[in-house]
Amino acid sequence: MKRRTAIAAAPLLLGAPWATAAASAPAASAGGGAAKVLRYAFVAAETGFDPAKISDLYSRICTAHMFEALYRFDYLARGPSKVVPHVAAAMPEITDDFKTWTIRILPGIYFTDDPAFKGKPRELVAADFAYSWKRHFDPVNKDPNYTGFKEEGVLGVDELRQAAIRDKKPFDYDREVEGLRVLDRYTLQFRLAQPRPRLLYTLVDSSLIGAMAREVVEFYGDNIAEHPVGTGPFRLAQWRRSSFIAFDRNPTYRKVRYDGEPAADDAVGQAMLARFKGRELPMIDRVEVAIIEESQPRWLSFLNSEIDVLMSVPLEFAAQAAPGGKLAPWLAKRGVQMDRFANADRTLYYFNMEDPIVGGMAPEKVALRRAIALATDVDAEIAQVRRGQAIPAQSTVAPGGWSYDPAYRSENAVYSPARAKALLDLYGYVDRDGDGWRELPDGKPMVIEYATTPDAISRQFDELWKKNMDAVGVRLKIKTAKWPEQLKAARAGQLMIWQLGYSSSSPDVQDGLQTLYSPASGGQNLSRFKLPRFDEIFQKMQSLPDGPQRLALMHEARDLITAYMPQKYNVHRIVTWLAQPRVVGLRAPMYGNQFWQFIDIDENNGKMLARK
């Protein structure tokens, strides 16, 4: 995501977020002594806390810690990752060629106390998961993730949605459907139209399918995004939109003990397990999150020990923090800890396929997109703007993900202004009036509008891309707005081109492909790309187990994306997390967004647990 830098704003941004927080912070830890408070920052604002209405990373980090899914990723397992029960009593019983999944949840789990429960404890039951799943289909919620849930093929649920739309009536939550059955108080069964070998990766996502209580949703109505009530380890304590969010330990959280299965050769993971095994979770009492979009204030906040965790070192300071990929000695002397890795993500810019200039499947439109991609100097972006903190992306598949091949090379990553010019010339994008700018094939002016955010680091990206486009005679216009505003415009199909990043939610590639799946247009598919063969591949891949047949389809999908270029993949980012000495047990999550409950705050800690 984009970052901002402005030295003049630093004093306000460093002080303001915490100014009113202390009064409501817990005075003491649940285990005695001073309250353990984790302070850190998001680089962009949240949008809300209703799992059925969010898609941005920052809101989903929050909801992942307040709600709970049936399963989760083992916090300590890396290479490969591992899924373990969360509120489920055991791994699912899978029958009928991956089309029937039966899951029993643990009894004795309770929602956080809330006025909606009228003073009575509210136990989590299987019906809560059925209700929460249905909310993603309710047309009233306009869920950007609806298509992904639809593609899981749970029998009968989408029919409820279509009936609500057709009859112009409220969604019928009370109607039982074949594919989402509550067998008893604690047992839930999914029945699917097609085999779904990787449904488990959907069932781990606490940020989206964490259980909600129906009476809470109905109690708060349109304001439910402001009143998240889950069974998770933390509950919302304060919220000043786009400024400050605080979470307190959930006082009614069940007894959960620290455990995990790190690889035998994972020295860091083994050390964490030895230190914390059996500890009750969460180990901290409060989390305070400031929204600090400016890079320099965020960096200074960390250096001044005003925030405890820097989720990603700002690009401008990467060389100071980790020269040559090693923690800087001056930070090591302070006991600062580092976790550095190639992130499971990709940055890209997408073309709006419905835009009259860059969209469409006509040969000249395809040529224009491919020429723009050929004119994009990713190596310069990595060297000049990203300060070496990235590797070129060859496709949508992220490092560590299924089918990722570090040796693969594609046309997506080729930089050739000469080829870009030749392609533009061939398809009639030429300068007819001698002003230095190319016109459309019909002679009309051509202006490429590029969406961005109003921060210094984004301006560096913008300046480089304008330089790239100037070099091939393509006039570029920069359209600037705040991140939430651009996201809203993108979903409405109002942006021509926008650069952004996607983080993988699981080791599988299907979520990346969904961003080009035509039924997801306006949701995850911001480019509104529609190609029948691609959709057919997407659907077939859903049903197949990992293996040669699925891999062949993945390769075909990859080639179609490169050929039609609805998205131009730029880089996979190298992420460097830093933590103060007082933070113990931090391991940046590859998937799942959860880490708050697994760390401790120890003012006496001087040892560093860093990735070896």
XYZ file of C-alpha atoms in Angstrom, residues 32-526:
495
model
C -1.074 -8.452 37.650
C 1.322 -5.525 37.220
C 1.151 -2.737 34.663
C -1.015 -3.211 31.587
C 0.815 -4.564 28.566
C 0.059 -2.287 25.630
C 1.183 -2.809 22.045
C 1.350 0.377 19.990
C 1.829 0.369 16.257
C 0.617 2.076 13.101
C -1.249 1.455 9.872
C -0.069 3.222 6.733
C -3.616 3.691 5.427
C -6.995 4.171 7.045
C -9.416 1.406 7.886
C -12.857 1.390 6.225
C -14.932 -0.361 8.899
C -15.353 -3.567 10.904
C -18.201 -5.438 9.240
C -16.705 -8.602 7.685
C -19.393 -8.601 4.988
C -18.417 -5.167 3.712
C -14.626 -4.950 3.781
C -11.769 -5.979 1.509
C -8.878 -3.723 2.568
C -5.956 -5.175 4.514
C -6.128 -2.766 7.456
C -9.778 -3.352 8.327
C -9.211 -7.079 7.945
C -6.284 -7.049 10.386
C -8.689 -5.590 12.925
C -11.568 -7.984 12.296
C -9.199 -10.974 12.315
C -8.488 -10.270 15.998
C -12.112 -9.662 17.053
C -13.859 -12.486 15.219
C -12.916 -16.142 14.958
C -13.122 -18.559 12.063
C -13.344 -22.323 12.367
C -9.631 -22.761 11.625
C -6.445 -20.708 11.557
C -2.869 -20.885 10.347
C -0.354 -22.181 12.886
C 1.479 -19.050 14.015
C 4.817 -20.855 14.243
C 4.674 -23.021 11.108
C 6.526 -21.661 8.105
C 7.632 -23.453 4.963
C 5.143 -24.964 4.654
C 2.267 -23.263 6.436
C -0.173 -25.393 8.408
C -3.886 -25.091 9.182
C -5.072 -26.028 12.687
C -8.447 -25.924 14.489
C -9.431 -22.563 15.968
C -12.972 -22.808 17.321
C -13.498 -26.148 15.593
C -13.012 -29.214 17.759
C -10.997 -30.993 15.077
C -10.117 -30.891 11.407
C -13.163 -31.259 9.126
C -14.629 -34.587 8.143
C -14.453 -34.515 4.332
C -16.484 -36.951 2.235
C -18.076 -37.264 -1.196
C -14.951 -36.221 -3.129
C -14.481 -32.931 -1.258
C -18.149 -31.975 -1.679
C -19.311 -32.576 1.907
C -17.521 -30.974 4.852
C -18.771 -31.666 8.379
C -17.343 -29.594 11.222
C -17.991 -29.684 14.955
C -17.222 -26.594 16.993
C -16.090 -26.525 20.602
C -18.802 -25.938 23.208
C -18.330 -23.306 25.899
C -17.124 -20.447 23.667
C -18.842 -17.119 24.316
C -19.241 -13.811 22.527
C -17.931 -10.638 24.102
C -20.524 -9.109 26.400
C -22.730 -6.588 24.607
C -26.049 -4.790 25.229
C -27.539 -6.779 22.337
C -27.426 -9.853 24.583
C -29.479 -8.159 27.318
C -27.103 -9.087 30.108
C -26.986 -12.808 29.344
C -23.924 -14.824 28.263
C -24.172 -15.745 24.592
C -22.598 -19.032 23.539
C -21.171 -19.530 20.059
C -23.146 -22.179 18.144
C -23.032 -23.690 14.672
C -25.941 -21.522 13.519
C -23.766 -18.429 13.978
C -21.398 -19.632 11.266
C -24.312 -20.432 8.965
C -25.728 -16.948 9.524
C -22.355 -15.264 9.027
C -21.808 -17.137 5.756
C -25.234 -16.068 4.491
C -24.459 -12.393 5.204
C -21.952 -12.424 2.336
C -24.868 -13.213 -0.011
C -27.314 -10.601 1.283
C -27.507 -7.996 -1.523
C -28.051 -5.252 1.046
C -24.428 -5.671 2.199
C -22.918 -5.191 -1.285
C -20.088 -7.475 -0.249
C -16.973 -6.994 -2.446
C -16.049 -10.620 -1.679
C -19.415 -12.049 -2.725
C -18.129 -13.706 -5.897
C -15.446 -15.607 -4.009
C -18.029 -17.020 -1.626
C -20.379 -17.830 -4.497
C -17.645 -19.788 -6.265
C -17.307 -22.120 -3.296
C -20.585 -23.566 -4.540
C -22.443 -23.997 -1.258
C -25.757 -25.401 -2.459
C -28.789 -23.158 -2.182
C -27.263 -20.041 -0.638
C -27.000 -17.990 -3.813
C -30.596 -18.893 -4.611
C -31.584 -16.952 -1.479
C -29.736 -13.942 -2.863
C -31.331 -14.207 -6.277
C -34.785 -14.560 -4.717
C -34.235 -11.409 -2.645
C -33.178 -9.486 -5.744
C -35.954 -10.886 -7.950
C -38.760 -10.432 -5.435
C -37.384 -7.199 -3.968
C -37.738 -8.638 -0.495
C -35.345 -8.928 2.471
C -32.875 -11.793 2.379
C -34.429 -14.861 4.012
C -31.953 -15.837 6.731
C -34.416 -18.275 8.291
C -34.707 -20.497 5.245
C -32.595 -23.626 5.552
C -30.648 -24.548 2.443
C -29.191 -27.852 1.331
C -25.580 -26.716 1.380
C -25.471 -25.024 4.789
C -26.966 -27.306 7.387
C -26.897 -26.992 11.160
C -26.955 -30.647 12.188
C -27.077 -29.871 15.903
C -26.097 -27.075 18.275
C -22.394 -27.537 17.637
C -22.206 -29.204 14.204
C -22.167 -27.462 10.839
C -22.144 -29.122 7.426
C -21.256 -27.654 4.048
C -22.512 -29.416 0.920
C -21.005 -28.194 -2.327
C -22.007 -28.383 -5.958
C -18.472 -29.305 -7.014
C -15.398 -30.665 -5.250
C -13.527 -27.957 -3.367
C -10.219 -29.412 -2.133
C -9.114 -26.016 -0.814
C -12.284 -24.898 0.982
C -10.185 -25.109 4.125
C -8.338 -21.936 3.061
C -11.642 -20.082 3.156
C -12.544 -21.523 6.537
C -9.383 -20.079 8.142
C -10.234 -16.459 7.395
C -11.314 -14.884 10.686
C -11.323 -11.453 9.049
C -14.202 -12.392 6.725
C -16.009 -15.453 8.083
C -15.482 -15.024 11.795
C -18.771 -15.833 13.509
C -21.245 -13.025 14.157
C -24.359 -13.190 16.332
C -27.560 -12.386 14.468
C -29.057 -10.449 17.352
C -26.030 -8.102 17.374
C -26.382 -7.355 13.661
C -30.103 -6.705 14.053
C -29.571 -4.639 17.219
C -27.131 -2.209 15.554
C -28.585 -2.283 12.053
C -26.825 0.081 9.658
C -24.254 0.888 12.359
C -22.989 -2.679 12.698
C -19.599 -1.723 11.203
C -19.049 0.417 14.304
C -19.992 -2.326 16.752
C -18.027 -5.499 16.021
C -18.899 -8.202 18.549
C -17.105 -11.496 18.208
C -15.568 -14.291 20.231
C -11.968 -13.295 19.497
C -9.144 -12.375 21.854
C -9.716 -8.612 21.518
C -12.668 -6.247 21.442
C -12.994 -2.727 20.060
C -12.437 -0.110 22.772
C -12.047 3.177 20.862
C -12.341 4.308 17.288
C -11.646 7.672 15.729
C -12.034 7.113 12.021
C -8.850 7.344 9.979
C -6.945 8.395 13.084
C -6.862 5.995 16.040
C -8.193 2.546 16.991
C -7.811 0.789 20.340
C -8.583 -2.802 21.274
C -8.752 -4.298 24.770
C -8.255 -7.911 25.794
C -11.580 -9.721 25.659
C -12.364 -10.403 29.353
C -14.651 -13.312 28.452
C -12.169 -15.004 26.126
C -11.939 -18.726 26.682
C -8.841 -20.515 27.952
C -6.514 -20.781 24.965
C -2.910 -21.855 25.434
C 0.111 -21.013 23.304
C 1.166 -23.918 21.102
C 2.444 -24.626 17.608
C 4.539 -26.853 15.401
C 7.540 -25.011 13.969
C 9.804 -26.984 11.654
C 12.594 -28.901 13.376
C 15.229 -26.665 11.760
C 13.366 -23.435 12.565
C 15.512 -22.174 15.436
C 13.465 -19.015 15.985
C 10.155 -20.852 15.999
C 11.515 -23.523 18.335
C 12.788 -20.837 20.718
C 9.370 -19.155 20.738
C 7.643 -22.465 21.443
C 10.022 -23.263 24.302
C 9.470 -19.850 25.871
C 5.684 -19.564 25.532
C 4.215 -23.061 25.315
C 1.277 -23.314 27.673
C 0.931 -19.557 28.269
C -2.637 -18.292 28.267
C -3.583 -16.112 25.290
C -3.645 -13.253 24.668
C -0.529 -12.273 26.585
C -1.082 -8.530 26.186
C -3.915 -6.344 27.439
C -4.358 -3.690 24.812
C -3.483 -2.784 21.226
C -3.425 0.835 20.073
C -3.226 1.577 16.361
C -2.508 5.005 14.942
C -3.057 5.847 11.279
C 0.261 7.405 10.239
C 0.359 7.666 6.478
C 3.559 9.719 6.327
C 6.708 7.629 6.116
C 9.029 9.872 8.089
C 6.713 10.395 11.075
C 6.105 6.664 11.193
C 9.846 5.943 11.115
C 10.547 8.562 13.786
C 7.725 7.173 15.915
C 9.535 3.857 15.966
C 12.950 5.375 16.657
C 11.452 7.390 19.517
C 9.866 4.199 20.935
C 6.382 5.661 20.465
C 5.327 2.622 18.451
C 6.478 -0.903 19.205
C 6.186 -2.579 15.814
C 6.959 -1.180 12.388
C 5.026 -3.461 10.049
C 7.209 -2.518 7.106
C 10.178 -0.179 7.150
C 9.392 2.779 4.871
C 11.287 2.494 1.610
C 13.170 5.719 2.202
C 14.777 4.273 5.336
C 15.339 0.662 4.276
C 19.063 1.174 3.684
C 19.445 2.702 7.163
C 17.495 -0.072 8.875
C 18.782 -3.119 7.014
C 21.826 -2.412 4.837
C 22.497 -5.431 2.665
C 19.507 -7.183 4.191
C 21.098 -7.284 7.664
C 19.834 -5.439 10.709
C 21.860 -2.246 11.094
C 24.368 -2.507 13.997
C 23.098 0.702 15.592
C 19.597 -0.805 15.795
C 20.923 -4.167 16.974
C 22.681 -2.410 19.862
C 19.319 -1.023 20.929
C 17.894 -4.550 21.004
C 15.658 -3.936 17.992
C 14.407 -7.143 16.372
C 13.966 -7.757 12.643
C 11.859 -10.125 10.575
C 12.601 -9.827 6.853
C 11.146 -11.907 4.020
C 9.804 -11.876 0.467
C 6.151 -11.137 1.017
C 3.348 -13.266 -0.398
C 2.077 -10.351 -2.458
C 2.309 -8.590 -5.776
C 2.011 -4.965 -6.759
C 0.324 -4.176 -10.030
C -1.503 -1.579 -11.967
C -4.755 -2.620 -13.527
C -6.448 -1.287 -16.644
C -10.179 -0.640 -16.518
C -11.357 -2.922 -19.297
C -14.544 -0.865 -19.712
C -12.659 2.377 -20.248
C -13.000 3.712 -23.825
C -9.261 4.380 -24.161
C -7.409 1.518 -22.438
C -10.215 -1.028 -22.186
C -11.654 -3.537 -24.599
C -10.372 -6.593 -26.429
C -9.859 -5.073 -29.886
C -6.303 -5.619 -31.173
C -5.381 -1.935 -30.927
C -6.570 -1.813 -27.284
C -4.560 -4.895 -26.387
C -1.565 -3.344 -28.167
C -1.894 -0.134 -26.150
C -1.927 -1.979 -22.814
C 1.021 -4.129 -23.799
C 2.954 -1.085 -25.011
C 2.346 0.697 -21.702
C 3.573 -2.414 -19.891
C 6.690 -2.620 -22.093
C 7.416 1.046 -21.320
C 7.303 0.474 -17.531
C 10.800 0.296 -16.065
C 10.356 -2.021 -13.081
C 14.104 -2.315 -12.478
C 14.286 1.472 -12.047
C 11.306 1.315 -9.681
C 13.076 -1.288 -7.552
C 16.400 0.571 -7.547
C 15.224 4.175 -7.230
C 11.912 4.127 -5.387
C 11.878 0.800 -3.586
C 15.577 1.004 -2.644
C 16.108 -2.601 -3.621
C 13.290 -3.880 -1.397
C 11.523 -5.956 -4.049
C 11.970 -8.519 -6.800
C 10.389 -8.276 -10.277
C 7.040 -10.028 -10.633
C 6.623 -12.360 -13.586
C 2.974 -13.201 -12.914
C 0.243 -13.019 -10.294
C 1.713 -15.948 -8.323
C 3.406 -14.732 -5.153
C 6.595 -16.159 -3.604
C 5.864 -19.218 -1.507
C 2.520 -19.741 -3.183
C 1.383 -22.821 -5.040
C 2.907 -22.961 -8.574
C 5.427 -20.179 -7.881
C 8.560 -20.800 -9.947
C 11.505 -18.476 -9.214
C 13.094 -19.454 -12.544
C 10.050 -18.508 -14.652
C 10.362 -15.453 -16.925
C 7.552 -13.852 -18.895
C 6.767 -10.968 -21.228
C 5.061 -9.319 -18.237
C 8.454 -8.332 -16.836
C 10.085 -7.175 -20.095
C 11.118 -3.514 -20.310
C 11.635 -2.273 -23.868
C 10.733 1.307 -24.871
C 11.763 0.496 -28.430
C 9.267 -2.358 -28.669
C 6.625 -0.178 -27.011
C 7.098 2.537 -29.627
C 7.029 0.054 -32.492
C 3.794 -1.483 -31.176
C 2.147 1.923 -30.814
C 3.239 2.923 -34.300
C 1.952 -0.322 -35.785
C -1.545 0.154 -34.359
C -1.910 3.840 -35.258
C -1.035 5.540 -31.962
C 1.115 8.219 -33.605
C 1.863 11.921 -33.201
C 0.016 13.571 -36.063
C 0.216 17.236 -35.020
C 3.863 17.329 -33.960
C 3.239 18.270 -30.319
C 5.220 15.272 -29.054
C 2.207 13.290 -27.863
C 0.589 10.338 -29.571
C -3.055 10.418 -30.573
C -5.595 7.607 -30.737
C -5.835 5.664 -34.022
C -8.814 7.823 -35.024
C -6.763 10.993 -34.524
C -8.428 12.114 -31.301
C -6.234 13.203 -28.361
C -5.054 10.414 -26.071
C -4.619 11.064 -22.344
C -3.880 8.202 -19.952
C -5.338 8.937 -16.505
C -3.464 7.336 -13.634
C -4.934 7.215 -10.118
C -2.685 7.802 -7.138
C -2.669 9.002 -3.534
C -1.365 12.370 -2.275
C 1.827 11.309 -0.496
C 5.499 11.735 -1.149
C 6.387 8.115 -1.821
C 3.490 7.835 -4.263
C 4.757 10.943 -5.997
C 8.043 9.156 -6.562
C 6.189 6.298 -8.245
C 4.155 8.809 -10.233
C 7.201 10.745 -11.399
C 8.968 7.600 -12.543
C 5.924 6.333 -14.410
C 5.405 9.711 -16.068
C 9.023 9.596 -17.168
C 8.395 6.124 -18.613
C 5.327 7.311 -20.519
C 6.983 10.537 -21.708
C 9.757 8.429 -23.229
C 7.287 6.745 -25.596
C 5.137 9.824 -26.270
C 2.137 8.865 -24.118
C 0.557 11.800 -22.282
C -0.117 10.986 -18.623
C -2.560 12.731 -16.298
C -2.318 12.085 -12.552
C -5.607 11.741 -10.641
C -4.978 12.183 -6.914
C -7.276 11.229 -4.026
C -7.119 9.532 -0.628
C -6.931 5.737 -0.541
C -10.567 5.075 0.592
C -11.846 7.474 -2.094
C -9.836 5.756 -4.814
C -11.071 2.341 -3.660
C -14.679 3.524 -3.844
C -14.093 4.943 -7.325
C -12.338 1.760 -8.429
C -15.263 -0.407 -7.394
C -17.575 1.901 -9.322
C -15.438 1.531 -12.453
C -14.473 5.208 -12.452
C -10.674 4.827 -12.609
C -8.721 4.178 -15.807
C -5.512 2.854 -14.247
C -4.571 2.391 -10.597
C -1.499 0.911 -8.948
C -2.016 -1.069 -5.761
C -0.854 -4.163 -3.930
C -2.527 -7.471 -3.150
C -1.485 -9.689 -0.255
C -2.259 -13.391 -0.536
C -4.654 -14.729 2.079
C -3.448 -18.306 1.643
C -0.691 -20.282 -0.110
C -3.048 -20.986 -3.010
C -3.196 -18.929 -6.215
C -6.968 -18.888 -6.650
C -7.506 -15.594 -4.826
C -5.067 -13.885 -7.202
C -6.906 -15.240 -10.223
C -10.211 -14.055 -8.784
C -9.112 -10.469 -9.380
C -9.652 -11.214 -13.091
C -12.696 -13.486 -12.860
C -15.598 -11.805 -14.659
C -18.363 -12.474 -12.073
C -16.193 -10.590 -9.550
C -16.265 -7.385 -11.636
C -16.686 -4.357 -9.397
C -15.660 -6.421 -6.378
C -12.284 -8.131 -6.327
C -12.053 -7.764 -10.111
C -11.439 -4.020 -10.244
